[in-house]
Coordinates of C-alpha atoms and ligand atoms in Angstrom, one line a residue:
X1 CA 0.0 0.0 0.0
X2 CA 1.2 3.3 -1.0
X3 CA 2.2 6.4 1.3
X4 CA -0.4 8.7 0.7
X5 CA -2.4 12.0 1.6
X6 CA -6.3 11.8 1.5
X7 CA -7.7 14.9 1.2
X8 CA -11.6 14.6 2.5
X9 CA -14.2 17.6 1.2
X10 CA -16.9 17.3 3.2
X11 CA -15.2 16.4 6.6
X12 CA -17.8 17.6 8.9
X13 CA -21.0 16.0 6.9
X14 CA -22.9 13.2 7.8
X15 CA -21.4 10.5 5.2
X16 CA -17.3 11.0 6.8
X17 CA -19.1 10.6 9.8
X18 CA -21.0 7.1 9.6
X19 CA -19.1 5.4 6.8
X20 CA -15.4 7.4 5.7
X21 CA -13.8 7.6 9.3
X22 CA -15.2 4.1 10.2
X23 CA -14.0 2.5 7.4
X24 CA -10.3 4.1 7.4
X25 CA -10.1 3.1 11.2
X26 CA -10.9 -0.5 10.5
X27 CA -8.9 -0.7 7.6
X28 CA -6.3 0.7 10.0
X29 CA -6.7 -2.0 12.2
X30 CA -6.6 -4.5 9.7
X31 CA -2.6 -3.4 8.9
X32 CA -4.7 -2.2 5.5
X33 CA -3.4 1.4 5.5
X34 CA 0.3 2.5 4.8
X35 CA 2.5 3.1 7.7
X36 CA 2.6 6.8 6.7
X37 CA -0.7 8.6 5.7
X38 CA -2.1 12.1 6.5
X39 CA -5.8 12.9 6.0
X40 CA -6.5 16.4 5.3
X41 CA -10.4 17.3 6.3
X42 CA -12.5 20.2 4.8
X43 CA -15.0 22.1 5.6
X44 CA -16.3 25.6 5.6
X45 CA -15.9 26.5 9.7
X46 CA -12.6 27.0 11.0
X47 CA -11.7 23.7 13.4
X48 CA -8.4 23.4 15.7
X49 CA -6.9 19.3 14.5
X50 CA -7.4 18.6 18.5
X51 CA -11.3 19.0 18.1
X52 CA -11.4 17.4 14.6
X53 CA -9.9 14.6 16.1
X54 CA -12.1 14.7 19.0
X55 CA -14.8 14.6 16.7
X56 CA -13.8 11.6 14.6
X57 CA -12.8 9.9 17.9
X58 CA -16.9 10.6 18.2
X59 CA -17.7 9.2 15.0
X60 CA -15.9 5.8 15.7
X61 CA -17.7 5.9 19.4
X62 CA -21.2 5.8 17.3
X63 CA -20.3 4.1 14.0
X64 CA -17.3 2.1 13.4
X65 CA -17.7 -1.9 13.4
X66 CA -14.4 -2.8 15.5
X67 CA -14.6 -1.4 18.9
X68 CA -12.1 1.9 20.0
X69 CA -8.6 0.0 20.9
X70 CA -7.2 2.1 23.0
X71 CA -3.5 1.4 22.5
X72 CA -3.8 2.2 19.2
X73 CA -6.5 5.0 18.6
X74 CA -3.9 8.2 19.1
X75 CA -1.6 6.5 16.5
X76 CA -4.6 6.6 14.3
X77 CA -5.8 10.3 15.3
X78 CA -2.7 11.7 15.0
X79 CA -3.0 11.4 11.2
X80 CA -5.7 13.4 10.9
X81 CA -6.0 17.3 10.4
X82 CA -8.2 20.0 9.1
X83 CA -8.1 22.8 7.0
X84 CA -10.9 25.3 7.0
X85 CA -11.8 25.7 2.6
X86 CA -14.4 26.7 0.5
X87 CA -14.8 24.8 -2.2
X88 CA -16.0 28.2 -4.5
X89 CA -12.4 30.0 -3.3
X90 CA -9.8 28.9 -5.6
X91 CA -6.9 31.0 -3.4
X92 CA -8.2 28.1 -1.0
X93 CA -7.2 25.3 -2.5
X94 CA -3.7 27.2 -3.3
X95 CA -3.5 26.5 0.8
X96 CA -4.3 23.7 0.9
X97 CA -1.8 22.7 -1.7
X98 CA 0.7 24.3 0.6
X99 CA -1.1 22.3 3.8
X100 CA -0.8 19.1 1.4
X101 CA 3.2 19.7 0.9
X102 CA 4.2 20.5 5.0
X103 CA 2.8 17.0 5.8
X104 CA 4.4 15.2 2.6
X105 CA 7.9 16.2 3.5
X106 CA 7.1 15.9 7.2
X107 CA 6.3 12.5 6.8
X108 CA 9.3 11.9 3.6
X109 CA 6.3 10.6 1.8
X110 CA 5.2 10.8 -2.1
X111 CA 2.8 13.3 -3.3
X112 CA 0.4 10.6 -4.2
X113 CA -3.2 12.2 -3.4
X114 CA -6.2 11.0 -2.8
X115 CA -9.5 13.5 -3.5
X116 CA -12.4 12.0 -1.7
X117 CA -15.7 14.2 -2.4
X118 CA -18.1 13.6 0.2
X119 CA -19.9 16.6 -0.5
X120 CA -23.3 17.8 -2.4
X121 CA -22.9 16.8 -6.2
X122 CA -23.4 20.4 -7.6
X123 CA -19.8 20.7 -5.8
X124 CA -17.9 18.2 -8.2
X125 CA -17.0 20.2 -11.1
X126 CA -16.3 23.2 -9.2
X127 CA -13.9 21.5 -6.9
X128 CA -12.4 19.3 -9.7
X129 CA -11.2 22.3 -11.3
X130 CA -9.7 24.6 -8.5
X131 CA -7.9 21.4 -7.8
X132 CA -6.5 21.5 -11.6
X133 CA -6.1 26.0 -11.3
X134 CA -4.2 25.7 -7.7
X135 CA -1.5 23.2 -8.7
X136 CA -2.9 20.7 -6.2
X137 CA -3.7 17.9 -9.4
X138 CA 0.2 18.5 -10.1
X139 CA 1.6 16.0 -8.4
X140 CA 4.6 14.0 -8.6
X141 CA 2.8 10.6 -7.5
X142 CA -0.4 9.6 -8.0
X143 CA -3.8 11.7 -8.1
X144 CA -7.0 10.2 -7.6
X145 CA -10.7 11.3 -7.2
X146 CA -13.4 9.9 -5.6
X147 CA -16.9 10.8 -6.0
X148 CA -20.4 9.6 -4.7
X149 CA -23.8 9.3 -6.6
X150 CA -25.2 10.9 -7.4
X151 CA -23.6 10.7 -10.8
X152 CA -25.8 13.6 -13.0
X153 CA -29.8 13.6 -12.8
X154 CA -29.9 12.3 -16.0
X155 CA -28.6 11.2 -19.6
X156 CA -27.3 15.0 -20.5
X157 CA -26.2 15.9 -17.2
X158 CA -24.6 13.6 -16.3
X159 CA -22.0 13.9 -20.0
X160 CA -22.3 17.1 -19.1
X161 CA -20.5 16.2 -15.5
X162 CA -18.4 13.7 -17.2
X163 CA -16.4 16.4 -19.6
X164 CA -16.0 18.8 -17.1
X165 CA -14.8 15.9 -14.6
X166 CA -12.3 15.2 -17.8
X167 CA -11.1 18.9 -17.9
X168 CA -8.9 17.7 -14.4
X169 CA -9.1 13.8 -14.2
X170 CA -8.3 11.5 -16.5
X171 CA -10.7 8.2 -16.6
X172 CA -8.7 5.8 -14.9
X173 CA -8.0 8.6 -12.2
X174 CA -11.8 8.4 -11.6
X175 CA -13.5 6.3 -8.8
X176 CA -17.1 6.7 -9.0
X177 CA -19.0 4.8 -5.7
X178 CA -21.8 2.7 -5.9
X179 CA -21.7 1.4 -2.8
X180 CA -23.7 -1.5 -3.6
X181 CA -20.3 -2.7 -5.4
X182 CA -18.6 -2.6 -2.0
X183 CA -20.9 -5.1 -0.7
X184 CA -19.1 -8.6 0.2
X185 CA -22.3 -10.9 -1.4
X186 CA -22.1 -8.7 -4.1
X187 CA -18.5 -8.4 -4.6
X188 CA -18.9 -12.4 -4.9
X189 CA -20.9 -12.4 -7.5
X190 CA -17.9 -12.1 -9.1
X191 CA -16.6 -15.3 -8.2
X192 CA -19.4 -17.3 -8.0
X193 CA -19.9 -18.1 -11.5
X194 CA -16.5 -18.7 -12.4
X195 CA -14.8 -20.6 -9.2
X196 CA -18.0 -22.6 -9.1
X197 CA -18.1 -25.0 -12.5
X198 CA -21.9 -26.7 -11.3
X199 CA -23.2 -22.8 -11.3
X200 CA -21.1 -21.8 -14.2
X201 CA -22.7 -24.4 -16.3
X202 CA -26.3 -23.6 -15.3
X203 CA -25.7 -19.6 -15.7
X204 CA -27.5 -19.3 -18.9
X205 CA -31.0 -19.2 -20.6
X206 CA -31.5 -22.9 -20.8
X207 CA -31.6 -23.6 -17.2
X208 CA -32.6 -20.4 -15.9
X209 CA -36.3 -18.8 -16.3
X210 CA -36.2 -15.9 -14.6
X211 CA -33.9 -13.8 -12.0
X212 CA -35.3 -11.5 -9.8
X213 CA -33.7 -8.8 -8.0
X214 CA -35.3 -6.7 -4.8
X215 CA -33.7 -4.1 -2.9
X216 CA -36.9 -3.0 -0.4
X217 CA -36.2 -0.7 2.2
X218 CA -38.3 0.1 5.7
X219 CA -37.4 3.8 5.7
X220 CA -39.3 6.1 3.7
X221 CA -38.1 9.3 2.6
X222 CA -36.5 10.2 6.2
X223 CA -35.7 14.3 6.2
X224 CA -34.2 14.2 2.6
X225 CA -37.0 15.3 0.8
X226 CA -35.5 18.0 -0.7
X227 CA -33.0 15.8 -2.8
X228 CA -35.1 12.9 -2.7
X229 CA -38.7 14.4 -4.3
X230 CA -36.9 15.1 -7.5
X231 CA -35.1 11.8 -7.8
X232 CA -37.4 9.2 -7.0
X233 CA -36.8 5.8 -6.7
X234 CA -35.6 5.5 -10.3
X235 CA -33.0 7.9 -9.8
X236 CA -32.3 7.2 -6.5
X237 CA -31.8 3.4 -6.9
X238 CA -33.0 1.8 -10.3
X239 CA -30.4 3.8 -12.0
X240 CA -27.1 2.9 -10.3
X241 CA -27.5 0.4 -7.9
X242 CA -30.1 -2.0 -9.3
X243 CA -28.3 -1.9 -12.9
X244 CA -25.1 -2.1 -11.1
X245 CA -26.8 -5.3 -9.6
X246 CA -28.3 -6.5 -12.8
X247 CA -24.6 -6.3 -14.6
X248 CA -22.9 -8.5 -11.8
X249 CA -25.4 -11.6 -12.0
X250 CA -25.4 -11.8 -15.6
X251 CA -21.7 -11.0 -17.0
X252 CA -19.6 -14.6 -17.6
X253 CA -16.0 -14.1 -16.8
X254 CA -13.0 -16.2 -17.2
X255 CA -11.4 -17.6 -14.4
X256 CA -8.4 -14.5 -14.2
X257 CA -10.3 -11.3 -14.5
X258 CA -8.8 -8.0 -14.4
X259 CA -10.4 -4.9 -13.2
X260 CA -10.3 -3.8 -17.5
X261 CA -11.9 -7.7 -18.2
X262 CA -14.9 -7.2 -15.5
X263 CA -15.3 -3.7 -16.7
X264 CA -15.6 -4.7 -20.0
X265 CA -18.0 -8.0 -19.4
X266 CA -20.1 -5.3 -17.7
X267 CA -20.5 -3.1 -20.3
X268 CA -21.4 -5.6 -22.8
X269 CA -24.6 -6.0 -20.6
X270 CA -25.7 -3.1 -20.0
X271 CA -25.8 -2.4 -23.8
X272 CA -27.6 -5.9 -24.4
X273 CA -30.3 -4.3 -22.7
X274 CA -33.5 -4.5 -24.7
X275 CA -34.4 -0.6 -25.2
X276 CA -37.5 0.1 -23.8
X277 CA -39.6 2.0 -26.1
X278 CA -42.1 4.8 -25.0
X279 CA -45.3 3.2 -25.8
X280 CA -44.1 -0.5 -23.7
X281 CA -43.2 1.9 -20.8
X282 CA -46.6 1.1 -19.2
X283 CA -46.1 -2.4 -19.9
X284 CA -43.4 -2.9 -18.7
X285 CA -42.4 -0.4 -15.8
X286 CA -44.7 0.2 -12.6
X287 CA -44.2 3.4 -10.5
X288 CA -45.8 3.5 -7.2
X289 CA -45.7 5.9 -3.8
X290 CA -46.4 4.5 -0.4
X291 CA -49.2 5.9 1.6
X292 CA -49.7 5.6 5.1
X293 CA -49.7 2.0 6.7
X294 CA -47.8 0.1 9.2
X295 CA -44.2 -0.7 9.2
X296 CA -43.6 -3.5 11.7
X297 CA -46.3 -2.5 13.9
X298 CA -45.6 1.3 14.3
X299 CA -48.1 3.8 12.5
X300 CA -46.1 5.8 9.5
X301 CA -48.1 8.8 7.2
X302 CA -48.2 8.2 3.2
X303 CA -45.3 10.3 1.4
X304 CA -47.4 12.8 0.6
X305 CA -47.8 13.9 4.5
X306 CA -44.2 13.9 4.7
X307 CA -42.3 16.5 5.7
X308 CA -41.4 18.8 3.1
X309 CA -43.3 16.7 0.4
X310 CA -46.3 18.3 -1.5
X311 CA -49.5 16.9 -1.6
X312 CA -49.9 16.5 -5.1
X313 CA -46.4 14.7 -5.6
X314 CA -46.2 12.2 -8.0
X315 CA -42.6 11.2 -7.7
X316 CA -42.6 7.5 -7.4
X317 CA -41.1 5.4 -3.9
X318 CA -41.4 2.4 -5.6
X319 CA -40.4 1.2 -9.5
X320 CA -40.7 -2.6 -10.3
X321 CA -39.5 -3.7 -14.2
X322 CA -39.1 -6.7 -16.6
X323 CA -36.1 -6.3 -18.4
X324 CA -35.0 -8.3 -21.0
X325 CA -31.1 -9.0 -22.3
X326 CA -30.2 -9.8 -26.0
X327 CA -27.5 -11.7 -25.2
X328 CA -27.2 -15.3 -26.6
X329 CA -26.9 -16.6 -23.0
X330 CA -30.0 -14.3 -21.5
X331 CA -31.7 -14.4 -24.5
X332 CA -35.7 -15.2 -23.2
X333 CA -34.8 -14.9 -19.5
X334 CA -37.1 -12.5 -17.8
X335 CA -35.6 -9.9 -14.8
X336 CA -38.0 -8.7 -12.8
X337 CA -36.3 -5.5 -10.6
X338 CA -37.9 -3.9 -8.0
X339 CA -37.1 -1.2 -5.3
X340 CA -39.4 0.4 -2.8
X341 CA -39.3 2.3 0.3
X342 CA -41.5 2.2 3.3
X343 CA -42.4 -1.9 2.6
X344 CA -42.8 -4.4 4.8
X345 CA -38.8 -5.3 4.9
X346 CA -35.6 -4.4 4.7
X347 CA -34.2 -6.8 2.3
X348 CA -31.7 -6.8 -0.9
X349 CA -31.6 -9.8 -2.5
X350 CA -31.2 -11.9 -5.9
X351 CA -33.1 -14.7 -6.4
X352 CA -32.5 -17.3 -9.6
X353 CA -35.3 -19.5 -10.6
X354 CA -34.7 -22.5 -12.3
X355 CA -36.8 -23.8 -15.3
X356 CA -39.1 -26.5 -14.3
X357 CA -37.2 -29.3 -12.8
X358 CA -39.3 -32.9 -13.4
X359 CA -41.4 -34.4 -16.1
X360 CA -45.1 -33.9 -14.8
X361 CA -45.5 -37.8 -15.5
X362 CA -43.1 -38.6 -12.4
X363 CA -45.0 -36.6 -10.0
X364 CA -48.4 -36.1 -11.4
X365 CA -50.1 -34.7 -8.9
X366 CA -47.5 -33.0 -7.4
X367 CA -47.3 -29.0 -8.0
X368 CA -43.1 -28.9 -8.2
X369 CA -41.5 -25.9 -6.6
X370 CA -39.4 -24.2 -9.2
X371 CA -35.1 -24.9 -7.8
X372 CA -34.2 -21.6 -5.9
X373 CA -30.6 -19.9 -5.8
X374 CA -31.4 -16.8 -3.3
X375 CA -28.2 -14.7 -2.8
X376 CA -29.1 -12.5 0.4
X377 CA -27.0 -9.4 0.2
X378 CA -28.4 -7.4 2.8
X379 CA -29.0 -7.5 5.9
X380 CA -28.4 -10.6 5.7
X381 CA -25.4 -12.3 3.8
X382 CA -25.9 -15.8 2.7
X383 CA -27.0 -18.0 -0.2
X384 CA -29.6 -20.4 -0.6
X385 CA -30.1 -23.3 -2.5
X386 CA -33.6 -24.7 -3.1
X387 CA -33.9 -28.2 -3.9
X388 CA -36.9 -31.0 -4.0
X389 CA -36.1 -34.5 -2.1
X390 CA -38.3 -37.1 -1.1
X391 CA -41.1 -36.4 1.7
X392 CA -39.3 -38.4 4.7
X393 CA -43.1 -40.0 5.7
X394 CA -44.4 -40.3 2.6
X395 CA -42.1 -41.1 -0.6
X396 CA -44.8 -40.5 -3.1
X397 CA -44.5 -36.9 -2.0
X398 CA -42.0 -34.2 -2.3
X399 CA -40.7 -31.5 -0.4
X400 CA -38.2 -28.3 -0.9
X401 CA -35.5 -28.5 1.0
X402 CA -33.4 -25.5 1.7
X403 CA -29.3 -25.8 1.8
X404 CA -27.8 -22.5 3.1
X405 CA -24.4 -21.2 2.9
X406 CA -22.4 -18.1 4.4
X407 CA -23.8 -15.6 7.3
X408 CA -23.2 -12.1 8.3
X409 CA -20.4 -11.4 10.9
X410 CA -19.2 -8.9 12.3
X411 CA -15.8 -9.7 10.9
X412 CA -17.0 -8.6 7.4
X413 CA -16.1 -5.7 6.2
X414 CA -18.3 -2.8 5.6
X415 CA -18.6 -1.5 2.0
X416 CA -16.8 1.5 2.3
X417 CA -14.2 -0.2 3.7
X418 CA -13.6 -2.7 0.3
X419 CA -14.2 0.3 -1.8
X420 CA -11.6 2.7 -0.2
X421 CA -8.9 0.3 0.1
X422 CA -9.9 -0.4 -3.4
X423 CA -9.2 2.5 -4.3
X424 CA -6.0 3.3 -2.3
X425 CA -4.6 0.5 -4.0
X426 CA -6.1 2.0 -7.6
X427 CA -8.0 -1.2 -8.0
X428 CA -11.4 0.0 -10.2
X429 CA -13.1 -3.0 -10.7
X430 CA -15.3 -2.5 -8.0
X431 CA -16.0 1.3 -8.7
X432 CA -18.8 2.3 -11.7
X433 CA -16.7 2.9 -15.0
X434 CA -18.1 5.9 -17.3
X435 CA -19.7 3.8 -19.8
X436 CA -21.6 2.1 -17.8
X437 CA -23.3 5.0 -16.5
X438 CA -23.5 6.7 -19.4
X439 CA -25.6 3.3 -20.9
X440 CA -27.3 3.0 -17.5
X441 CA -28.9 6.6 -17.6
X442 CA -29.5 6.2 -21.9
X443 CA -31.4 3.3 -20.9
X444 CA -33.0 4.8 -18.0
X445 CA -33.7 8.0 -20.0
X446 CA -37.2 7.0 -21.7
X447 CA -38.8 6.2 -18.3
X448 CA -37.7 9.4 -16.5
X449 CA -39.3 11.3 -19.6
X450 CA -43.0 8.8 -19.1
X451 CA -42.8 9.6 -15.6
X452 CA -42.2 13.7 -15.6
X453 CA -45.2 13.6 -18.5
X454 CA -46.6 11.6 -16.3
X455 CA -47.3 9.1 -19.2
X456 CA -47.0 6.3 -16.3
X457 CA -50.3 5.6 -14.1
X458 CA -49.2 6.1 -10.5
X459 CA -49.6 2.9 -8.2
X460 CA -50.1 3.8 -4.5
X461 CA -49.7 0.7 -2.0
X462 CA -49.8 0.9 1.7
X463 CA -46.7 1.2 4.0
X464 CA -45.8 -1.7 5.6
X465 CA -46.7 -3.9 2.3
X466 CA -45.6 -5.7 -0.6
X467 CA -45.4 -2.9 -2.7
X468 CA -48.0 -1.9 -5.2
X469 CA -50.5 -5.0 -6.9
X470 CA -49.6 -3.6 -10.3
X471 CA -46.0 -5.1 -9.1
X472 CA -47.3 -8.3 -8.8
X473 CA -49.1 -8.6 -11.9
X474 CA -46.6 -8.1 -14.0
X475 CA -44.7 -11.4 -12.9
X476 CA -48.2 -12.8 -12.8
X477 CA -48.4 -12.0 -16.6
X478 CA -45.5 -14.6 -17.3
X479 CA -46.6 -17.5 -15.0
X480 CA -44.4 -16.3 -12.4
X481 CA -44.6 -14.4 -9.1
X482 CA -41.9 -13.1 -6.8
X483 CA -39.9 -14.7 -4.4
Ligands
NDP501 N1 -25.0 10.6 4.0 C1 -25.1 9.5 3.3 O1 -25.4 8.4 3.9 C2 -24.8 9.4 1.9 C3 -24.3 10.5 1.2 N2 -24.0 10.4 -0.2 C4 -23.5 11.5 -0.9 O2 -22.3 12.0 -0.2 C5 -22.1 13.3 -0.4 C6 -22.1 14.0 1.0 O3 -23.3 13.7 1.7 P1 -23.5 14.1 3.3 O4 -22.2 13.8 4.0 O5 -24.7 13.4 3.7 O6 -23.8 15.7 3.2 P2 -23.8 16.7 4.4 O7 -24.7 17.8 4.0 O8 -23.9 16.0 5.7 O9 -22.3 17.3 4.4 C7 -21.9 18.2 3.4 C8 -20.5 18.6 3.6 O10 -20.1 19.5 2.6 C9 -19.4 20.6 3.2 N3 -19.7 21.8 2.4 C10 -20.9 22.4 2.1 N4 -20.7 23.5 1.4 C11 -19.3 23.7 1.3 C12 -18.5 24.7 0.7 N5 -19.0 25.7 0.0 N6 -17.2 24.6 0.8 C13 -16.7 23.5 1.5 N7 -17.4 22.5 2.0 C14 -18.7 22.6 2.0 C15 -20.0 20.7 4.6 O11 -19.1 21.3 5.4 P3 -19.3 22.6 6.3 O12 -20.8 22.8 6.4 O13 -18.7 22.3 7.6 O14 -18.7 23.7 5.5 C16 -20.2 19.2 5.0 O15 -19.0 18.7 5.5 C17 -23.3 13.8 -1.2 O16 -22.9 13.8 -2.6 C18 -24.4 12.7 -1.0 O17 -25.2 12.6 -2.1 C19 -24.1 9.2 -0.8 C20 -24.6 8.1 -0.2 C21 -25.0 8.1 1.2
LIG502 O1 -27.9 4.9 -2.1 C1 -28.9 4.7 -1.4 O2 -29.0 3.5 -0.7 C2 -29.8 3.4 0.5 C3 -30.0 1.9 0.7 O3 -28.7 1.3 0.9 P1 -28.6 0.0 1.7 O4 -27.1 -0.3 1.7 O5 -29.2 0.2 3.1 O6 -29.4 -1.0 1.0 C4 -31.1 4.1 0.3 O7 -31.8 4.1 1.5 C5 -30.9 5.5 -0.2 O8 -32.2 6.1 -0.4 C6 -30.0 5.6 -1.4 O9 -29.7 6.9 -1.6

């Protein structure tokens, strides 16, 4: 691992809090980080390093997934100061380039930089080039950038983002989070088809009717109204993480992959994608908004009575899809996507259905539950394996039974910590390349357009439930219903 300096915009928001500082101090812990590393915090306020420190020292308290160890927690503190910047004030960052340069020869360490922008998105280009004006992208190491979604609020913005990024950071200097990607299950996907040759061999259309892929979420819009009424769940979700999802289950890789290789594999799917004209829209897309209901017992109001949500809003909590692939190996599969707030559990998860196992002759009055492969990624980490067998009392009968592999622990790391080391060690394959958000949104584009001409009916379902009926019709439509 490289000597480095990470400079953090942003050091005072909510996302260093909870997930940056947490997942440098266990990686930290883990003998993951150099020997010598400085982080360099930003915000607008002036703050003396003892308080900052004091106030990451807080954030571990609250957040971090390895308890404080106290013989090593001022060795970790000490590497941490702040600079007071505004991001608008170029003569700023000319500082901080001067900050940046008293801790690399302090340390004897290269100028190999790390730009971590945990800041509002409107931010990006802005800082991205006061970064290139003040000298501080000169370096004579490394420079590296990483940003957070959201990545442009649509097709043009987001190539508009994308050239100005360009302007100051070339490509493969560019780390763009999903942190979806930074999940363990998910980061397995990677492996499971290729290390595993009995899943490798049934990863295709012949074997496979359908896959199905649910991220549901118990919160509703919680106080980010402001950002999230003019996203939506499309934009919010659907857009990134889902298709980041939908691009890991299906790509085939060889057994050596390179960050380039997975990249590439990815892309390929995304622009298999069937498009999805404007007229199959309704067809094929459901939008839906949560009204008031139950979650797990405790009274919650619809959207609409949210705080800071209008009455009359029509931006959709909920999007379910069928999505089809014209690939030769996915050609005919179904995927069914769906991603909801305020339902009746929090649960992101993958689920491959198998064509129909038996000859009806051999069980004829048996109805044969489809083979299952469920791959829980969150809360829960495991996979599933649904099989039939033999009823133990009765042999003319059958019965699922359920094999299960893996389980959470504590001892797995957080996203955020697989994606910054990732990314310390300039590994990208876990990180969303260019094109495959420029396809993502192209693809995407259509259904924002149906929903703002609100082309698409709006479904509303109760909180607490299974999302909207409309949801479960369209699986219903194809013989199949969701697992
Ligand atoms: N929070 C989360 O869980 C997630 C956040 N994200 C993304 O991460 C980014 C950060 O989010 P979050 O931490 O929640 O945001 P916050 O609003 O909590 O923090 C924003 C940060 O930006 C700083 N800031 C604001 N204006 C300026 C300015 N003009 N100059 C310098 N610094 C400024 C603030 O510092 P100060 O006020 O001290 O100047 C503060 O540190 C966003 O892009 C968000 O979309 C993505 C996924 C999850
Ligand atoms: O990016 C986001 O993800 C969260 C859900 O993440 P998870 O890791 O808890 O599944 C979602 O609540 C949020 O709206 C969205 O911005």
């Amino acid at each position: 691992m490289d000597a480095m300096t990470f400079v953090l915009f942003g050091a005072t928001g909510d996302l260093a809090k909870r997930k940056i500082y947490p997942a440098l101090y266990n990686l930290f812990l883990d003998g993951k980080l150099a020997s010598s590393f400085t982080v360099i915090g930003l915000g607008r306020r002036e703050i003396a390093d003892p308080d900052f420190q004091a106030s990451v020292k807080d954030s571990l308290k609250n957040f971090s997934r390895k308890p404080i160890d106290p013989s090593h927690i001022d060795s970790f503190l000490s590497a941490f100061h702040y600079s007071a910047l505004n991001v608008n004030n170029v003569d700023d960052f000319k500082k901080l380039l001067g900050v940046a340069q008293k801790y690399e020869s302090e340390l004897g360490i290269p100028e190999n930089r790390l730009f971590y922008l945990s800041v509002a998105p409107e931010f990006f280009e802005t800082i991205a080039d006061n970064i290139k004006a003040s000298g501080l992208g000169d370096t004579k190491g490394w420079k590296r950038l990483i940003i957070e979604k959201p990545f442009g609020h649509d097709l043009e913005s987001a190539r508009s983002l994308q050239a100005n990024l360009n302007r100051s950071f070339e490509e493969e200097e560019v780390f763009r989070i999903d942190h979806y990607l930074g999940k363990p299950m998910v980061q397995n996907l990677e492996v499971l088809g290729f290390a595993n040759p009995v899943l490798q061999a049934l990863w295709n259309n012949r074997y496979i009717a359908n896959v199905q892929i649910t991220a549901n979420e118990l919160v509703g819009v919680e106080d980010r109204a402001g950002y999230y009424d003019t996203s939506g769940a499309i934009r919010d979700m659907f857009q990134n993480h889902m298709m980041q999802l939908l691009m890991m289950v299906t790509m085939h890789l060889p057994h050596r992959s390179t960050p380039e290789e997975v990249r590439a594999k990815k892309k390929n799917i995304i622009k298999s994608l069937r498009p999805i004209s404007k007229d199959k829209i309704n067809t094929q897309i459901i939008r839906g908004q949560y009204g008031p209901g139950f979650v797990k017992g405790v009274e919650v109001p619809g959207y609409r009575d949210e705080n800071g949500i209008g009455p009359d809003s029509h931006n959709d909590t909920y999007v379910a899809a069928r999505l089809k692939l014209e690939t030769p190996f996915w050609e005919g599969v179904p995927f069914y996507i769906r991603t909801g707030k305020r339902t009746g559990e929090k649960s992101t998860r993958i689920v491959i259905e198998f064509k129909e196992p038996l000859k009806a002759s051999t069980f004829p009055d048996e109805v044969i539950p489809p083979n299952l492969l469920t791959i829980e990624v969150n809360p829960e980490e495991r996979i599933t394996l649904q099989l039939n067998m033999k009823d133990k009392n009765n042999s003319k009968h059958l019965e699922p039974v359920v094999m299960e592999f893996g389980g959470s622990s504590k001892e797995t790391p957080e996203a955020y910590e697989n994606l910054i080391y990732d990314a310390l060690l300039g590994d990208s394959t876990f990180f969303a390349h260019w094109d495959e958000v420029e396809l993502s949104w192209a693809w995407v584009q259509p259904v924002l357009d149906a929903f703002a001409a609100n082309e698409v009916p709006l479904h509303f379902y109760p909180a607490g439930s299974d999302g909207p009926d409309a949801a479960h019709e369209l699986l219903a439509q194809d013989g199949y219903k969701w697992w």
